[in-house]
C-alpha positions as CSV (number, residue, x, y, z in Angstrom):
1,M,22.4,-37.8,-90.9
2,S,25.2,-36.3,-92.9
3,V,28.8,-37.0,-91.9
4,P,31.7,-34.5,-92.0
5,R,34.4,-34.9,-94.6
6,M,37.6,-35.6,-92.7
7,P,41.1,-34.5,-93.3
8,A,44.1,-36.8,-93.6
9,L,46.9,-36.6,-91.0
10,F,50.5,-37.5,-90.7
11,L,51.5,-37.6,-87.0
12,S,54.6,-38.4,-85.2
13,H,53.3,-40.9,-82.7
14,G,55.9,-41.2,-80.0
15,A,56.9,-44.2,-77.8
16,P,54.6,-45.4,-75.0
17,P,55.9,-42.7,-72.6
18,L,54.3,-40.1,-74.8
19,V,51.3,-40.3,-72.5
20,D,53.5,-38.9,-69.7
21,D,54.6,-35.8,-71.7
22,T,52.2,-33.1,-70.7
23,R,53.1,-30.8,-73.5
24,W,52.8,-33.4,-76.3
25,V,49.6,-34.7,-74.7
26,S,48.1,-31.2,-74.7
27,E,49.1,-30.6,-78.3
28,L,47.5,-33.9,-79.5
29,R,44.4,-33.4,-77.4
30,A,43.9,-29.8,-78.8
31,W,44.4,-31.1,-82.3
32,S,41.8,-33.8,-82.0
33,G,39.4,-31.3,-80.4
34,D,39.6,-29.0,-83.4
35,L,38.7,-31.8,-85.8
36,P,35.2,-32.9,-86.8
37,R,34.3,-36.1,-85.0
38,P,35.1,-39.1,-87.2
39,S,32.7,-41.9,-87.9
40,A,35.7,-44.2,-87.9
41,I,39.5,-44.1,-87.9
42,L,41.8,-45.8,-90.4
43,I,45.5,-45.8,-89.4
44,V,48.7,-47.0,-91.1
45,S,51.6,-47.3,-88.6
46,A,55.3,-47.5,-89.1
47,H,55.3,-50.5,-86.9
48,W,53.5,-52.9,-89.2
49,E,55.0,-53.8,-92.6
50,S,53.3,-56.6,-94.4
51,A,52.7,-57.3,-98.0
52,P,50.2,-57.5,-99.6
53,L,48.1,-55.0,-97.9
54,T,46.9,-56.6,-94.7
55,I,43.8,-55.6,-92.7
56,G,44.0,-56.0,-89.0
57,S,41.6,-57.5,-86.5
58,T,38.1,-56.0,-86.2
59,D,37.6,-57.9,-82.9
60,P,38.0,-55.5,-80.0
61,T,38.7,-58.4,-77.6
62,V,41.9,-59.2,-79.5
63,P,44.8,-57.9,-77.3
64,L,46.8,-54.8,-78.4
65,T,50.1,-55.4,-80.0
66,Y,52.8,-54.4,-77.5
67,D,55.6,-54.1,-80.1
68,F,58.3,-52.5,-77.8
69,G,60.7,-53.6,-75.2
70,G,62.5,-52.3,-72.1
71,F,59.8,-50.2,-70.7
72,P,58.2,-50.3,-67.3
73,E,55.5,-53.0,-66.8
74,H,52.6,-50.6,-66.7
75,Y,53.0,-49.7,-70.4
76,Y,52.2,-53.4,-71.2
77,R,48.9,-53.1,-69.4
78,A,47.6,-50.2,-71.6
79,R,44.1,-50.8,-73.0
80,Y,42.3,-49.2,-75.9
81,D,39.0,-51.1,-76.4
82,A,37.7,-49.2,-79.4
83,P,35.0,-50.9,-81.4
84,G,36.1,-53.0,-84.4
85,A,35.5,-51.3,-87.7
86,V,34.0,-54.2,-89.6
87,D,32.3,-52.1,-92.3
88,L,35.5,-50.1,-92.8
89,A,37.5,-53.3,-93.3
90,A,35.1,-54.3,-96.1
91,Q,35.3,-50.8,-97.7
92,V,39.1,-50.8,-97.7
93,A,39.2,-54.2,-99.4
94,A,36.7,-53.0,-102.0
95,L,38.8,-50.0,-102.9
96,M,41.9,-52.1,-103.8
97,P,42.5,-52.9,-107.5
98,D,40.8,-55.9,-109.0
99,G,43.1,-58.9,-108.8
100,Q,45.2,-57.5,-106.0
101,A,45.4,-59.8,-103.0
102,V,44.3,-58.3,-99.6
103,H,45.1,-60.3,-96.5
104,H,43.3,-60.3,-93.2
105,D,45.2,-60.9,-89.9
106,T,42.5,-61.6,-87.3
107,H,45.1,-62.0,-84.6
108,R,46.8,-58.6,-84.9
109,R,45.3,-55.5,-83.4
110,L,46.5,-52.0,-82.9
111,D,50.2,-51.5,-82.2
112,H,51.7,-48.6,-80.3
113,G,52.0,-46.4,-83.4
114,A,48.2,-46.6,-83.4
115,Y,46.9,-46.9,-79.9
116,V,49.4,-44.6,-78.1
117,P,48.3,-41.4,-79.9
118,L,44.7,-42.5,-80.0
119,T,44.6,-42.9,-76.2
120,V,45.4,-39.2,-76.1
121,M,43.3,-37.9,-79.0
122,Y,40.2,-40.1,-78.4
123,P,40.6,-41.4,-74.9
124,E,37.0,-42.5,-74.6
125,A,37.7,-45.3,-77.2
126,Q,34.2,-45.1,-78.7
127,I,35.1,-44.5,-82.3
128,P,35.7,-47.7,-84.5
129,V,39.4,-48.1,-85.4
130,L,41.0,-50.2,-88.1
131,Q,44.7,-50.6,-88.7
132,V,46.1,-51.7,-92.0
133,S,49.7,-52.6,-92.8
134,L,52.3,-50.7,-94.8
135,P,52.5,-53.0,-97.8
136,T,55.6,-51.3,-99.2
137,L,58.1,-48.6,-98.4
138,D,58.0,-47.2,-102.0
139,P,56.7,-43.6,-101.7
140,E,55.0,-43.7,-105.1
141,K,53.2,-46.9,-104.3
142,L,52.1,-45.5,-100.9
143,L,50.8,-42.3,-102.6
144,D,48.7,-44.5,-104.8
145,L,47.4,-46.5,-101.8
146,G,46.4,-43.2,-100.2
147,R,44.6,-42.1,-103.4
148,R,42.6,-45.3,-103.3
149,L,41.6,-44.7,-99.7
150,R,40.7,-41.1,-100.3
151,P,36.9,-41.7,-100.9
152,L,36.7,-42.9,-97.3
153,R,37.1,-39.3,-96.1
154,D,33.7,-38.5,-97.6
155,L,32.2,-41.2,-95.3
156,G,33.6,-39.5,-92.2
157,V,36.7,-41.7,-91.9
158,L,39.8,-40.0,-90.4
159,I,42.9,-41.4,-92.3
160,I,46.1,-41.3,-90.2
161,G,49.6,-42.0,-91.3
162,S,51.5,-42.6,-88.0
163,G,55.3,-42.3,-88.1
164,F,58.0,-39.9,-87.0
165,T,59.5,-37.0,-88.8
166,T,62.9,-38.1,-87.6
167,H,63.7,-41.5,-86.1
168,G,67.4,-41.9,-85.7
169,L,67.2,-43.9,-82.5
170,P,70.7,-45.6,-82.9
171,F,72.3,-42.2,-82.9
172,L,70.7,-40.7,-79.8
173,R,72.9,-40.1,-76.8
174,D,70.6,-38.4,-74.3
175,P,67.4,-40.3,-73.3
176,R,65.7,-37.3,-71.6
177,P,62.4,-36.2,-73.3
178,D,63.7,-32.6,-73.4
179,A,67.2,-33.5,-74.7
180,P,68.7,-31.1,-77.2
181,A,68.0,-32.2,-80.8
182,P,71.1,-33.5,-82.6
183,T,72.2,-31.5,-85.7
184,W,70.9,-34.2,-88.1
185,S,67.5,-34.1,-86.5
186,K,67.2,-30.3,-86.6
187,E,68.4,-30.2,-90.2
188,Y,66.0,-32.8,-91.4
189,D,63.1,-31.2,-89.5
190,S,63.9,-27.8,-91.0
191,W,64.0,-29.3,-94.5
192,A,60.7,-31.2,-93.9
193,A,59.0,-27.9,-92.7
194,E,60.2,-26.1,-95.8
195,R,59.1,-28.9,-98.2
196,F,55.7,-29.2,-96.5
197,A,55.2,-25.4,-96.8
198,A,56.1,-25.6,-100.5
199,G,54.0,-28.6,-101.2
200,D,57.1,-30.1,-102.7
201,V,56.1,-33.8,-103.0
202,E,58.9,-34.6,-105.4
203,S,61.5,-33.6,-102.9
204,L,59.7,-35.5,-100.1
205,V,59.7,-38.6,-102.3
206,R,63.4,-38.2,-102.9
207,F,64.2,-37.7,-99.2
208,R,66.9,-40.4,-99.2
209,T,69.1,-38.3,-101.5
210,E,67.9,-34.7,-101.0
211,A,67.2,-34.4,-97.2
212,P,70.0,-33.1,-95.0
213,G,70.6,-35.3,-92.0
214,M,70.3,-38.5,-93.9
215,P,70.8,-41.4,-93.2
216,Y,71.0,-40.5,-89.5
217,A,67.4,-39.1,-89.4
218,H,66.1,-42.3,-90.9
219,P,68.5,-45.2,-90.9
220,T,65.5,-47.2,-91.8
221,V,62.7,-45.5,-93.6
222,E,59.4,-47.0,-92.2
223,H,58.7,-44.0,-89.9
224,W,58.7,-41.6,-92.8
225,S,56.7,-43.8,-95.1
226,P,53.2,-43.3,-93.6
227,L,53.5,-39.7,-94.7
228,F,52.9,-40.7,-98.3
229,V,49.7,-42.5,-97.5
230,A,48.4,-39.3,-95.9
231,L,49.5,-37.2,-98.8
232,G,47.9,-39.6,-101.3
233,A,44.6,-39.5,-99.4
234,S,44.6,-35.7,-99.4
235,D,42.8,-33.6,-102.1
236,D,46.1,-32.5,-103.5
237,P,49.4,-33.9,-102.4
238,E,51.1,-30.6,-103.4
239,Q,49.0,-28.6,-101.0
240,Q,50.8,-26.8,-98.1
241,G,48.9,-28.5,-95.4
242,Q,48.9,-27.3,-91.8
243,Q,51.9,-28.1,-89.6
244,I,50.0,-28.6,-86.4
245,I,52.8,-29.8,-84.1
246,D,56.5,-29.1,-84.1
247,G,59.4,-29.3,-81.7
248,F,61.4,-32.3,-80.5
249,W,61.1,-35.2,-78.1
250,M,64.2,-37.0,-77.1
251,G,65.8,-35.1,-79.9
252,L,63.5,-36.5,-82.5
253,S,61.2,-34.2,-84.6
254,K,57.5,-34.6,-83.8
255,R,56.4,-32.4,-86.7
256,S,52.9,-33.4,-87.7
257,L,50.7,-32.4,-90.6
258,Q,47.0,-32.0,-91.4
259,L,45.9,-32.2,-95.0
260,S,42.5,-31.3,-96.6
C-alpha cells in the first residue's frame, strides 16, 4: 500500500489549557482533518533541549512529561497513549551523519509541547509518535537537521516543529485567553507573517537583530527554534508556505505554518 507524502508543520502549541479554548481547538482539528493521514508523527518541541540529538522513549507505558507548574490538577492527569514509533526511532538515527552521537532517553516521553496539540489533532491516539530533542538553538544547524529528516516525509511521516510564534511570558500582564496582544507581540507577528509570505529564510534566521518586538517576543529563543527544523524538512525553505492559523492567545501569537 502506498503512503502519502506528508508536509512539515510549524505550530504554536499552547499551554495545557489550549484544550479548553474552543476556537483554537476547532482550528487545530480542522487543520489535521485536511491533512493526509500520517503513518507516524515526528515532533520536535521547544520544551526539550538536549545535545546531542536525543530520541525519546518508544514505550507507550512511559508516563507523559508534565513539564509545567501552577495549573489545576486535572491537567496532570492528561493521557496520550499513542503507540511507540520504534521503526521511526531507528530511521531517525540512521539519517544522522556518520560519527555523530545520537542518544536515547528511554525514560522521557512526550512533553506538553507535543501531546497537548496532538490530543486535539489526533485524539484517538492511534498514530505512532516519536519526540526528539532540540540539540541546538542555532538556526542554521536546525535547518540542516530538518534537511536530514526530510526523507521521512516520503514514508508518510508528519514532521512537526512545535513552538510559539511569540513567547514573551515574563512581559504578559493579562492572563485571559482573549487578552489584547501587547505591541511587541503584534509587531513580531506581523513581521513573521510578512517573512513567511516572502519565503525570507535569511531574515527569519536573523530574527534576533531584525525582528521588531525583540527581545520581548522571545526573551529566550527555544520557542522560535522548532520553526527551522520544519523549514529544513520542507522541499524548499524559501517557499511561502500556508499560514494556517493566526491570531493571539493570552496576547501571544499562535501563527502556524504548513510547508510542502
